[in-house]
Short mmCIF file of C-alpha atoms and ligand atoms in Angstrom, two decimals:
data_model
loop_
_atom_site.label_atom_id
_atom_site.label_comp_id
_atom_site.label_asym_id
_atom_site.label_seq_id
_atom_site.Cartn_x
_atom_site.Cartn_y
_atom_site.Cartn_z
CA UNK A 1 -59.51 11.85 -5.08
CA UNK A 2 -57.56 11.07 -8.49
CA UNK A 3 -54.13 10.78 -7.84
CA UNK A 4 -51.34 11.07 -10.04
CA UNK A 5 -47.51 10.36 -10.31
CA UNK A 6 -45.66 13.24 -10.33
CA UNK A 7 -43.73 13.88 -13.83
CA UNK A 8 -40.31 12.76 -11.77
CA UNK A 9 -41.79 9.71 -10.96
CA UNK A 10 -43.28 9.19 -14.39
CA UNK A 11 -39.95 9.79 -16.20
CA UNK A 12 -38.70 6.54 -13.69
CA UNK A 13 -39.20 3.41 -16.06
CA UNK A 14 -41.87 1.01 -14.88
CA UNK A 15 -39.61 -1.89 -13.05
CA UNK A 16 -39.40 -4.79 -15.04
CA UNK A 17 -38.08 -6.48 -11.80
CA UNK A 18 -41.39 -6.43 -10.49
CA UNK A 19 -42.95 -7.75 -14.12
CA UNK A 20 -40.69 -10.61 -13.92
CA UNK A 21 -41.70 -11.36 -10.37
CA UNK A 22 -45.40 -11.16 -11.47
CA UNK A 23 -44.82 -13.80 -14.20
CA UNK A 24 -42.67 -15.97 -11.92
CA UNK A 25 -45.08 -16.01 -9.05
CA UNK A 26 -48.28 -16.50 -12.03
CA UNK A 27 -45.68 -19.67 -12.82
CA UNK A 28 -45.36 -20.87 -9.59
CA UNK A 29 -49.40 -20.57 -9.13
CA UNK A 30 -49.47 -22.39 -12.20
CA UNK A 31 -47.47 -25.54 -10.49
CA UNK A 32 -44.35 -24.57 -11.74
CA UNK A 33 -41.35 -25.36 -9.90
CA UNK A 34 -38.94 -22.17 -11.11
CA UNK A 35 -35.49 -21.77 -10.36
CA UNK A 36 -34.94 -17.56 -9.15
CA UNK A 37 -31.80 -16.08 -11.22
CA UNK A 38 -33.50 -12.78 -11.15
CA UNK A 39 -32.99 -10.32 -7.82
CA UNK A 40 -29.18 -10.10 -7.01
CA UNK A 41 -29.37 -10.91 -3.37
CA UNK A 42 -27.36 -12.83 -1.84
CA UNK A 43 -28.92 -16.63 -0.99
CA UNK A 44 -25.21 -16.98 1.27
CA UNK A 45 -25.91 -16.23 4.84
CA UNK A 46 -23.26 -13.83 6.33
CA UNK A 47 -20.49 -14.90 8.73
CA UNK A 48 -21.65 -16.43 11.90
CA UNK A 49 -19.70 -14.17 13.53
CA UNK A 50 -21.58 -11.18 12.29
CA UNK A 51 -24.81 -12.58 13.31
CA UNK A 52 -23.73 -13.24 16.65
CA UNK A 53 -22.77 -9.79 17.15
CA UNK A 54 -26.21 -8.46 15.66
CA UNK A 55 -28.17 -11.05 18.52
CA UNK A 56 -25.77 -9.78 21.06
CA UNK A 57 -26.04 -5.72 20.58
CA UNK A 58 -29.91 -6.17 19.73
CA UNK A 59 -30.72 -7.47 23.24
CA UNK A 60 -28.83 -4.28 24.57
CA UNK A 61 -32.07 -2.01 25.13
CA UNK A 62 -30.30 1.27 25.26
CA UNK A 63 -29.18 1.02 21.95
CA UNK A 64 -32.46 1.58 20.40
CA UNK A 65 -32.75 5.43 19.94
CA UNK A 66 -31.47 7.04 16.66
CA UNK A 67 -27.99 6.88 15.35
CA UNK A 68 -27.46 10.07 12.67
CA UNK A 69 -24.23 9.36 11.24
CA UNK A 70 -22.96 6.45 12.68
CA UNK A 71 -20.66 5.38 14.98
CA UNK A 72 -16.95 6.32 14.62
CA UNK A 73 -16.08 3.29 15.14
CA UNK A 74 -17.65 2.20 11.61
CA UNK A 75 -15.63 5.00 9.93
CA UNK A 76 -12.60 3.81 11.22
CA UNK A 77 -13.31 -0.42 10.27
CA UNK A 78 -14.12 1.16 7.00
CA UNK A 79 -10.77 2.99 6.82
CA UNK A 80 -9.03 -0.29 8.43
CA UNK A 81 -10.67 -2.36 5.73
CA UNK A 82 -9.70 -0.24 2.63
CA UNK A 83 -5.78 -0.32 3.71
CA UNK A 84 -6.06 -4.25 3.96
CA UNK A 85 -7.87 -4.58 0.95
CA UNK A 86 -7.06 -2.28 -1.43
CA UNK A 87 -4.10 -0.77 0.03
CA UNK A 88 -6.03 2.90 0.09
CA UNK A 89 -5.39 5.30 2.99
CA UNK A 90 -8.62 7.14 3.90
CA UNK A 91 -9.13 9.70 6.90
CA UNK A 92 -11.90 7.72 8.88
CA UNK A 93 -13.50 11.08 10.09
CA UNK A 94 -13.01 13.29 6.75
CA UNK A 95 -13.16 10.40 3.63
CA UNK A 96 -15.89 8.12 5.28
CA UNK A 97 -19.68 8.26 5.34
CA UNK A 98 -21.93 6.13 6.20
CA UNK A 99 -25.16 4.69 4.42
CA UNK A 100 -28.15 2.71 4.94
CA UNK A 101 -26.89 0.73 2.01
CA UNK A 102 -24.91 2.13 -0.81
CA UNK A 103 -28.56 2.86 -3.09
CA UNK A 104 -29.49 5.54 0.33
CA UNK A 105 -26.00 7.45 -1.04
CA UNK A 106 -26.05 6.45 -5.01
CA UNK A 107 -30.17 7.64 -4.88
CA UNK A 108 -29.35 11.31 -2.80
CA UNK A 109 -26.13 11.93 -4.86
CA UNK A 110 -27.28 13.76 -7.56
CA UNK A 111 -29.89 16.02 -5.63
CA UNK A 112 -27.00 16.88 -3.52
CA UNK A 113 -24.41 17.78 -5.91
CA UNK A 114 -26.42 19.46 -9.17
CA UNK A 115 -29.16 21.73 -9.99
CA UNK A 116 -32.00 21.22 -12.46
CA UNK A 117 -30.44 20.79 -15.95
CA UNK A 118 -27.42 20.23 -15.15
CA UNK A 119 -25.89 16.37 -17.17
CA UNK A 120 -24.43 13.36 -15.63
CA UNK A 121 -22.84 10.89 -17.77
CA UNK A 122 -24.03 7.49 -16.94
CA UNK A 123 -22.85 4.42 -18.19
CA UNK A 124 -25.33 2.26 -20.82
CA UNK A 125 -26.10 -0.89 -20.30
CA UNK A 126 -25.91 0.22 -15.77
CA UNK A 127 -27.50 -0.58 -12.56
CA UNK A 128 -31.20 1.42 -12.80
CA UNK A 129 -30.25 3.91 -10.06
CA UNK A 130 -27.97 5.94 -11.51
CA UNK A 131 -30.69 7.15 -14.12
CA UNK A 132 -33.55 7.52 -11.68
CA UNK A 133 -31.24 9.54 -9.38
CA UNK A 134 -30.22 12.33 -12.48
CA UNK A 135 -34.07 12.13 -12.91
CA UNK A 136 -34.91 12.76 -9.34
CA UNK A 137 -32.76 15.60 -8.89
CA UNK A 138 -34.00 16.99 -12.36
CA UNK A 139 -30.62 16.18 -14.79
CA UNK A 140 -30.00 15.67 -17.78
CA UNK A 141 -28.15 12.22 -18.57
CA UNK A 142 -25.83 11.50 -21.39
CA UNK A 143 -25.62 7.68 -21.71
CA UNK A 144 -21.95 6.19 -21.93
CA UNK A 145 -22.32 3.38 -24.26
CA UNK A 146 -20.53 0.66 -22.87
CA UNK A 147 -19.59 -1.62 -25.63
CA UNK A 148 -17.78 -5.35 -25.64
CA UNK A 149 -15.40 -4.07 -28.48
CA UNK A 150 -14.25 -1.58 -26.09
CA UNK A 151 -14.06 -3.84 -23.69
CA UNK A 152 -16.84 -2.30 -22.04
CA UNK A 153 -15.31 1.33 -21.09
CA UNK A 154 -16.62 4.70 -22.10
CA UNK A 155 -15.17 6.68 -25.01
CA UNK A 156 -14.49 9.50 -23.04
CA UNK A 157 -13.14 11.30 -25.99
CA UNK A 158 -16.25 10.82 -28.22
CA UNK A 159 -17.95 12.86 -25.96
CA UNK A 160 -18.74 16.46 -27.31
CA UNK A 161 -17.32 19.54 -25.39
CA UNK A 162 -20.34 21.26 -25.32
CA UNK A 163 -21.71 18.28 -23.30
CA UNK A 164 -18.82 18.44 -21.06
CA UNK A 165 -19.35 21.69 -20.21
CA UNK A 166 -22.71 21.64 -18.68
CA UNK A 167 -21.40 17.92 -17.18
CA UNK A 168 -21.01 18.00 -12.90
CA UNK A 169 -20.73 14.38 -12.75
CA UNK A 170 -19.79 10.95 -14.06
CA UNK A 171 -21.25 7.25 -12.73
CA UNK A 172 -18.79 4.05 -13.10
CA UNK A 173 -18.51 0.53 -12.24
CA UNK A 174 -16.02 -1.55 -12.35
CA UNK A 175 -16.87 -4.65 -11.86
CA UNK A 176 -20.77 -3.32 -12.38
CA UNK A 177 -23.89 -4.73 -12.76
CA UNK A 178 -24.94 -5.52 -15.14
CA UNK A 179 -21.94 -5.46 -17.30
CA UNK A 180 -19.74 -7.51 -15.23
CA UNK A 181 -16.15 -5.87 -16.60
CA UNK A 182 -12.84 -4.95 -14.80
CA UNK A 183 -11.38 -1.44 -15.41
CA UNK A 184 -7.36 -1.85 -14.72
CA UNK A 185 -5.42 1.37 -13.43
CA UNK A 186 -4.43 2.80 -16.66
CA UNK A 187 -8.24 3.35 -17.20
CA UNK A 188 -8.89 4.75 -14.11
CA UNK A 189 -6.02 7.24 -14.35
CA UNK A 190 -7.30 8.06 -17.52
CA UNK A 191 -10.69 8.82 -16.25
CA UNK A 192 -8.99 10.92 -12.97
CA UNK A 193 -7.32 13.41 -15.57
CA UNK A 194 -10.00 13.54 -18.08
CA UNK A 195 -12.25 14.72 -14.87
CA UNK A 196 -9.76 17.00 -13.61
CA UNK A 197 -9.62 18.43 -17.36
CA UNK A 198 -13.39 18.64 -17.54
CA UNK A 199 -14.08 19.44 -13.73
CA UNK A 200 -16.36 16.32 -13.38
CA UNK A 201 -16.95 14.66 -9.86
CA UNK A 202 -16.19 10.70 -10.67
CA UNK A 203 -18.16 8.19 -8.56
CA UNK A 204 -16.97 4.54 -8.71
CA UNK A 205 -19.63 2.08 -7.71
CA UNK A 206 -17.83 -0.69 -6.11
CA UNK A 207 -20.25 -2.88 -4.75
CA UNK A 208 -18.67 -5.88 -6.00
CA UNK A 209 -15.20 -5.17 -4.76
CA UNK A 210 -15.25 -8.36 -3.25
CA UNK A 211 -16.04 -10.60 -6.09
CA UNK A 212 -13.54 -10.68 -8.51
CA UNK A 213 -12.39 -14.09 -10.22
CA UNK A 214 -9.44 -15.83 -11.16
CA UNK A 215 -7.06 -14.01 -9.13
CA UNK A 216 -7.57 -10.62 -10.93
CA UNK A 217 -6.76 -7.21 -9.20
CA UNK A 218 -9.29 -5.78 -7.01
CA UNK A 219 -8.78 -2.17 -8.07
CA UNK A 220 -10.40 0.55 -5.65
CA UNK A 221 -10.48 3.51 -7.98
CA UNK A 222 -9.37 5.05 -4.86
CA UNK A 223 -6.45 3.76 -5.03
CA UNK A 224 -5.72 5.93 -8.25
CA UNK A 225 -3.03 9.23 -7.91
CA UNK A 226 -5.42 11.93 -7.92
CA UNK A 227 -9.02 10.49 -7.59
CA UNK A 228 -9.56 11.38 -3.78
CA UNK A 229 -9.13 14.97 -5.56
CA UNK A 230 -11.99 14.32 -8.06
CA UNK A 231 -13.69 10.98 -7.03
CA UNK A 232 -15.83 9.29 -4.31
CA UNK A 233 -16.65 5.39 -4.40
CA UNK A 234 -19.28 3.47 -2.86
CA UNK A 235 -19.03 0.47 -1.56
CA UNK A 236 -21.51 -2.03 0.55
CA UNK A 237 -21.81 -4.74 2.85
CA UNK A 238 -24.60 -6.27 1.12
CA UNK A 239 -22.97 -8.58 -1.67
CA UNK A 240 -19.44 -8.62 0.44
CA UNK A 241 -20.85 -9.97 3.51
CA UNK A 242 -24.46 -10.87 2.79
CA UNK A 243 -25.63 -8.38 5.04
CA UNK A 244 -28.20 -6.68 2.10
CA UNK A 245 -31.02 -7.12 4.17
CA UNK A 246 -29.26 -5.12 7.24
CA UNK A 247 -29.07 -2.10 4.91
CA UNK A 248 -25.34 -0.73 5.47
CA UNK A 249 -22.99 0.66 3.18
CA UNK A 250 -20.45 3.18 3.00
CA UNK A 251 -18.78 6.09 -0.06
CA UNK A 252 -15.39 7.14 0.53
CA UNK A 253 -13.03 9.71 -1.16
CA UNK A 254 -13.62 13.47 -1.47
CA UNK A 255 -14.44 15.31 1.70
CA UNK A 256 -16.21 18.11 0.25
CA UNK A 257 -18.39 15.61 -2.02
CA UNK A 258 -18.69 13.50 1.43
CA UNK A 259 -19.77 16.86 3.61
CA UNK A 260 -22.68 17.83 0.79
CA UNK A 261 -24.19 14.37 1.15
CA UNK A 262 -23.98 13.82 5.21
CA UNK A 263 -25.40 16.99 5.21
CA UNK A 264 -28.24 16.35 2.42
CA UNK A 265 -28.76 13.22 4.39
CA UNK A 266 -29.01 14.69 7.92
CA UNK A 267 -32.43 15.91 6.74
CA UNK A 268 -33.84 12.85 5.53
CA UNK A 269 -32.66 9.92 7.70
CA UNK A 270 -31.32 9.17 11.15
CA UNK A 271 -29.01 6.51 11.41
CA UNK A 272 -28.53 2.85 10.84
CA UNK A 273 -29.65 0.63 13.51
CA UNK A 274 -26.88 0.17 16.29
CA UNK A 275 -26.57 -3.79 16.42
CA UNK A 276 -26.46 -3.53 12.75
CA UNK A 277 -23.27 -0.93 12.68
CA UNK A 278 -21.65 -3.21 15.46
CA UNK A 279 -22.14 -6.38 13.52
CA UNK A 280 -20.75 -4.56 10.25
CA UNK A 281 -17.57 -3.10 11.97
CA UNK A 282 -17.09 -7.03 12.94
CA UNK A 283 -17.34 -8.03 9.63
CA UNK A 284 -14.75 -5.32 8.61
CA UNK A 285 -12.45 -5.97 10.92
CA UNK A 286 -12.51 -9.65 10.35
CA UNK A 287 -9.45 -11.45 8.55
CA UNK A 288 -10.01 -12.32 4.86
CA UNK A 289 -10.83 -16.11 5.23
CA UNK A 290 -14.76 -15.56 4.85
CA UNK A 291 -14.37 -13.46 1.92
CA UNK A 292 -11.41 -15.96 0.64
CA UNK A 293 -14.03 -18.99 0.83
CA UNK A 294 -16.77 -17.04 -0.61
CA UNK A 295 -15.18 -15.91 -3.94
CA UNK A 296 -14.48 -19.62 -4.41
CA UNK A 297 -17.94 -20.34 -3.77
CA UNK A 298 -19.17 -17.67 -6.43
CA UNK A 299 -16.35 -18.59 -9.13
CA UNK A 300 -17.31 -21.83 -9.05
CA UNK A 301 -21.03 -21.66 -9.76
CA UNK A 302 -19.96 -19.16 -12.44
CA UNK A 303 -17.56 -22.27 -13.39
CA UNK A 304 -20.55 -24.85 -13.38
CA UNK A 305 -23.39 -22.36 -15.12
CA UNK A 306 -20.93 -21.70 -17.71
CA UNK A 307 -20.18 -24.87 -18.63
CA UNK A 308 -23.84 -26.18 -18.13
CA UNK A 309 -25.07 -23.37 -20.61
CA UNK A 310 -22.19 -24.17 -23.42
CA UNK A 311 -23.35 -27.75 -23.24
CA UNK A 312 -26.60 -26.07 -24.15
CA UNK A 313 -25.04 -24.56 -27.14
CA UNK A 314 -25.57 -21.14 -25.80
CA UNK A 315 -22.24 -19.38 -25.73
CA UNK A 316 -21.76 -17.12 -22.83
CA UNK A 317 -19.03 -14.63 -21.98
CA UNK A 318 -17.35 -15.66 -18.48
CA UNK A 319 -18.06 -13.36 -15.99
CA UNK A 320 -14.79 -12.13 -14.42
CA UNK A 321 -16.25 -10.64 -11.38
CA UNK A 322 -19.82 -10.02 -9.75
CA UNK A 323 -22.74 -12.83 -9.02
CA UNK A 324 -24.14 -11.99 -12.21
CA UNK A 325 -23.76 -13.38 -16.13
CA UNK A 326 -24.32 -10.86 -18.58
CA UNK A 327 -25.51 -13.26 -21.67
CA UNK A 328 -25.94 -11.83 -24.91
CA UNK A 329 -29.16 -13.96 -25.66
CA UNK A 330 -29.67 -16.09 -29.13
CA UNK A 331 -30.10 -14.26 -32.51
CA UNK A 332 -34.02 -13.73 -33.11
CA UNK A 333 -34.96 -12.61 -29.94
CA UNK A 334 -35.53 -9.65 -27.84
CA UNK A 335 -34.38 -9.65 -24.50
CA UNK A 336 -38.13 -9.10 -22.88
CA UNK A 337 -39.77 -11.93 -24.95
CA UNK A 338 -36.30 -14.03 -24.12
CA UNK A 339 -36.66 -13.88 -20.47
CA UNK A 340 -40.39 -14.31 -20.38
CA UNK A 341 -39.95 -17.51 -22.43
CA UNK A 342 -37.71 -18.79 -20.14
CA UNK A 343 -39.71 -18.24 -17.18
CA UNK A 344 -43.04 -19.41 -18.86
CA UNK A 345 -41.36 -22.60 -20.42
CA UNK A 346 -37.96 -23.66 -18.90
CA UNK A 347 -39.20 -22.12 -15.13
CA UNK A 348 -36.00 -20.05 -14.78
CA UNK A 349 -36.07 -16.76 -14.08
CA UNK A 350 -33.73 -13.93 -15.38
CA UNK A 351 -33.68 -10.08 -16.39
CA UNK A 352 -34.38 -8.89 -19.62
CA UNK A 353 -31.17 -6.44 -20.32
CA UNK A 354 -33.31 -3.65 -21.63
CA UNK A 355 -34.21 -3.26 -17.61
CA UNK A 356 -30.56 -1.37 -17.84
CA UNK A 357 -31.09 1.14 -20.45
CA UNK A 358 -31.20 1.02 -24.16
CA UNK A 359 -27.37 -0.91 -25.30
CA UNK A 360 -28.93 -3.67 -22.58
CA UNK A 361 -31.29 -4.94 -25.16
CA UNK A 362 -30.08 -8.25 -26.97
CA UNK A 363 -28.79 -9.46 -23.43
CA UNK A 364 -30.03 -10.72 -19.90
CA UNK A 365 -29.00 -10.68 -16.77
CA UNK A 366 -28.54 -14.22 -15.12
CA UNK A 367 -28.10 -14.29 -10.98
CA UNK A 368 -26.07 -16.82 -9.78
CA UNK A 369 -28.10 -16.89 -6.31
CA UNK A 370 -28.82 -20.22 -6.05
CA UNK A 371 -26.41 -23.51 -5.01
CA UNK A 372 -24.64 -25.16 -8.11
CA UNK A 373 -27.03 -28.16 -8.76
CA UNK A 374 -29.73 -25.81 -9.06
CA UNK A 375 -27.46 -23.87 -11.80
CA UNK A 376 -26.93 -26.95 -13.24
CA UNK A 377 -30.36 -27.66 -13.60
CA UNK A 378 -31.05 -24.50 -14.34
CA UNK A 379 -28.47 -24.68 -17.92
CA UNK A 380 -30.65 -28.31 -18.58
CA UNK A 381 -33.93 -26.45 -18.82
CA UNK A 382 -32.58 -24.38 -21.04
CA UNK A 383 -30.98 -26.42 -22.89
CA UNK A 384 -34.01 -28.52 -23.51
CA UNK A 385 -36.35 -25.08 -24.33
CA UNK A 386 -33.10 -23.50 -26.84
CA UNK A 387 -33.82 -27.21 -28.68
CA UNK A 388 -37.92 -26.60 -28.73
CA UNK A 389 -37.53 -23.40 -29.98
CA UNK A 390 -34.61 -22.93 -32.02
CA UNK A 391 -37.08 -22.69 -35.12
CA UNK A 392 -37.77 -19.44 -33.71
CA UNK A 393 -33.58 -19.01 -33.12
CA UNK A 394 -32.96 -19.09 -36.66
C1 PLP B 401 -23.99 -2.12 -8.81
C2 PLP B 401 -24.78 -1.98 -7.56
N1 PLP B 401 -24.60 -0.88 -6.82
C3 PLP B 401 -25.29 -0.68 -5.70
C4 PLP B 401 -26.21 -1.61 -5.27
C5 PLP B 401 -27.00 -1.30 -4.01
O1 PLP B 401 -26.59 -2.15 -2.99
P1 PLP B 401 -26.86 -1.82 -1.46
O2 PLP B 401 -27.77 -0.66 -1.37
O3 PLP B 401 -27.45 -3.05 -0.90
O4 PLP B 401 -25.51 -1.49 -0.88
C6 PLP B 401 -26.43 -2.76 -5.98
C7 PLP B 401 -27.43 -3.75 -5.54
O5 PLP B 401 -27.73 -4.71 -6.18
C8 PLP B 401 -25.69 -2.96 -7.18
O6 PLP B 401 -25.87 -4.04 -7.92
#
């Protein structure tokens, strides 16, 4: 038998995660000792709290059996957590669903909500999913250049009419990944009336809502007048808790957007592991201290990898939010050949930006997942390969 991809699967780019895994573990074969700033997952464990509530549910036997939607009581930590936080009222039986991690709901979205050939407008550089989830559902996407001169926001009136018509929905992040931005509210309420104007469902990716530097805003979009009327946002456990390993997330905001997916997804899942929904509504329901401690702890290795890769001569735009540094690489390169270099020569791994779509290219993606000295170390290696090859540079 000969098989073949189907053409969906085709039109999904080849993952250049996986290419720079291959070339970091050929490295590490090689003898190399290299330091992992590629995969965003979290190297923090989560509260110990949380993982005593996972070992004490899990040795409850009949809580094995399938879960569907979830337990209410995770709809209503959700809607406790989203007052506390971001000062958003949310029905916790109507506005919340749950997810086996917010990629289950961000994947399913678009095969719930448009037919073949209908467009999405998805922002360019953006996190991979967002394309391969038009493509799986058969849309057409119109990429939303996200540009540093404009602060990295969407010119939503450069985009033609004609596209707007056929358009059912439009992908944000703020702060995303890879671009690590804020959006304030004047943005966002300019994005809730240009989709009531247009008749575009909005969906904020949040997944970062819990990283956010310096004392800036954390800005649900939900929080917005109007977006509950033309938005839905996901958000996640995974980076907010270190609980991406559990799979568990949640989107909130439009009930008839939140009915089409629970009922797209009631046909191709069945629930979230009990111990793991207990443990989450824990970590919901849990004052802010964790979360207080762990933005310091992120800030700061932003703090020291900024500094270290200056030193370097490399200058790097601060990340305001997110465990990621989107670095606009040296003149002379391209991002792919960049990143390889790296890996092959300094032994640090990173993502080429061209891994999130075309305007990525130029850039990479640096994860701060590992402890500060190894950051530190990290900006040294560099520094010493920018020196050996800054022929090439000029
Ligand atoms: C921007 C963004 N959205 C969503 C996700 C998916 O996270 P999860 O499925 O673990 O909730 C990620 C994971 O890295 C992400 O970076």
């Amino acid at each position: 038998m000969n098989l073949v991809a189907s053409e969906k699967v085709k039109k999904m780019s080849a993952s250049i995660f996986q290419e720079v895994a291959n070339r970091k573990h050929e490295a590490i074969k090689a003898g190399k000792d290299v330091i992992d700033l590629s995969v965003g997952s979290p190297d923090f464990p989560p509260p110990p709290f949380v993982v005593d509530t996972l070992i004490e549910c899990a040795s409850d036997l009949s809580k094995y059996g399938y879960t569907l939607t979830g337990i209410p009581e995770f709809n209503d930590a959700v809607s406790y957590f989203y007052k506390q936080r971001y000062t958003v009222d949310l029905n916790p039986r109507s506005e919340v669903l749950q997810l086996m991690g917010s990629q289950d709901g961000l994947a399913h979205l678009a095969t719930a909500l448009i037919n073949p050939g209908d467009y999405v407008l998805v922002p360019d550089p953006g996190y991979p999913i967002y394309e391969a989830s038009v493509n799986i559902a058969g849309g057409v996407i119109y990429p939303m250049p996200l540009l540093a001169e404009n602060k990295f926001q969407p010119m939503l009136d450069e985009i033609p009419v004609d596209i707007l018509e056929k358009t059912k929905l439009m992908i944000i992040s703020y702060p995303g990944n890879p671009v690590t931005a804020l959006a304030d509210e004047v943005f966002f309420e300019k994005v809730v009336n240009f989709a009531k104007c247009h008749d575009i469902l909005v969906v904020h990716d949040f997944a970062y809502s819990e990283l956010i530097f310096d004392g800036n805003p954390q800005i649900s979009f939900m929080s917005v007048p109007g977006a509950k009327e033309v938005g839905i946002e996901f958000n996640s456990l995974s980076k907010t808790f270190n609980m991406a390993g559990c799979r568990i997330g949640y989107v909130v905001g439009n009930e008839q957007a939140i009915n089409i997916l629970a009922s797209f997804k009631s046909h191709i899942d069945y629930g979230v592991f009990y111990p793991i929904q207990k443990a989450a509504v824990r970590a919901l329901t849990s004052d802010s201290t964790f979360l207080q401690t762990q933005v310091k702890e992120y800030e700061y290795r932003r703090d020291v990898l900024i500094a270290g890769l200056e030193k370097s001569g490399w200058q790097v735009a601060k990340s305001p939010a997110t465990m990621f540094v989107w670095a606009r690489i040296p003149a002379g390169w391209k991002s792919r050949e960049f990143a390889f270099a790296l890996i092959d020569q300094a032994g640090v791994a990173v993502i080429p930006g061209d891994a999130f779509g075309e305007l990525g290219e130029g850039y990479v993606r640096i994860a701060m997942v590992q402890p500060p000295e190894r950051l530190s170390l990290a900006s040294e290696r560099i520094h010493k390969f920018l020196i050996e090859y800054s022929g090439k540079i000029m």
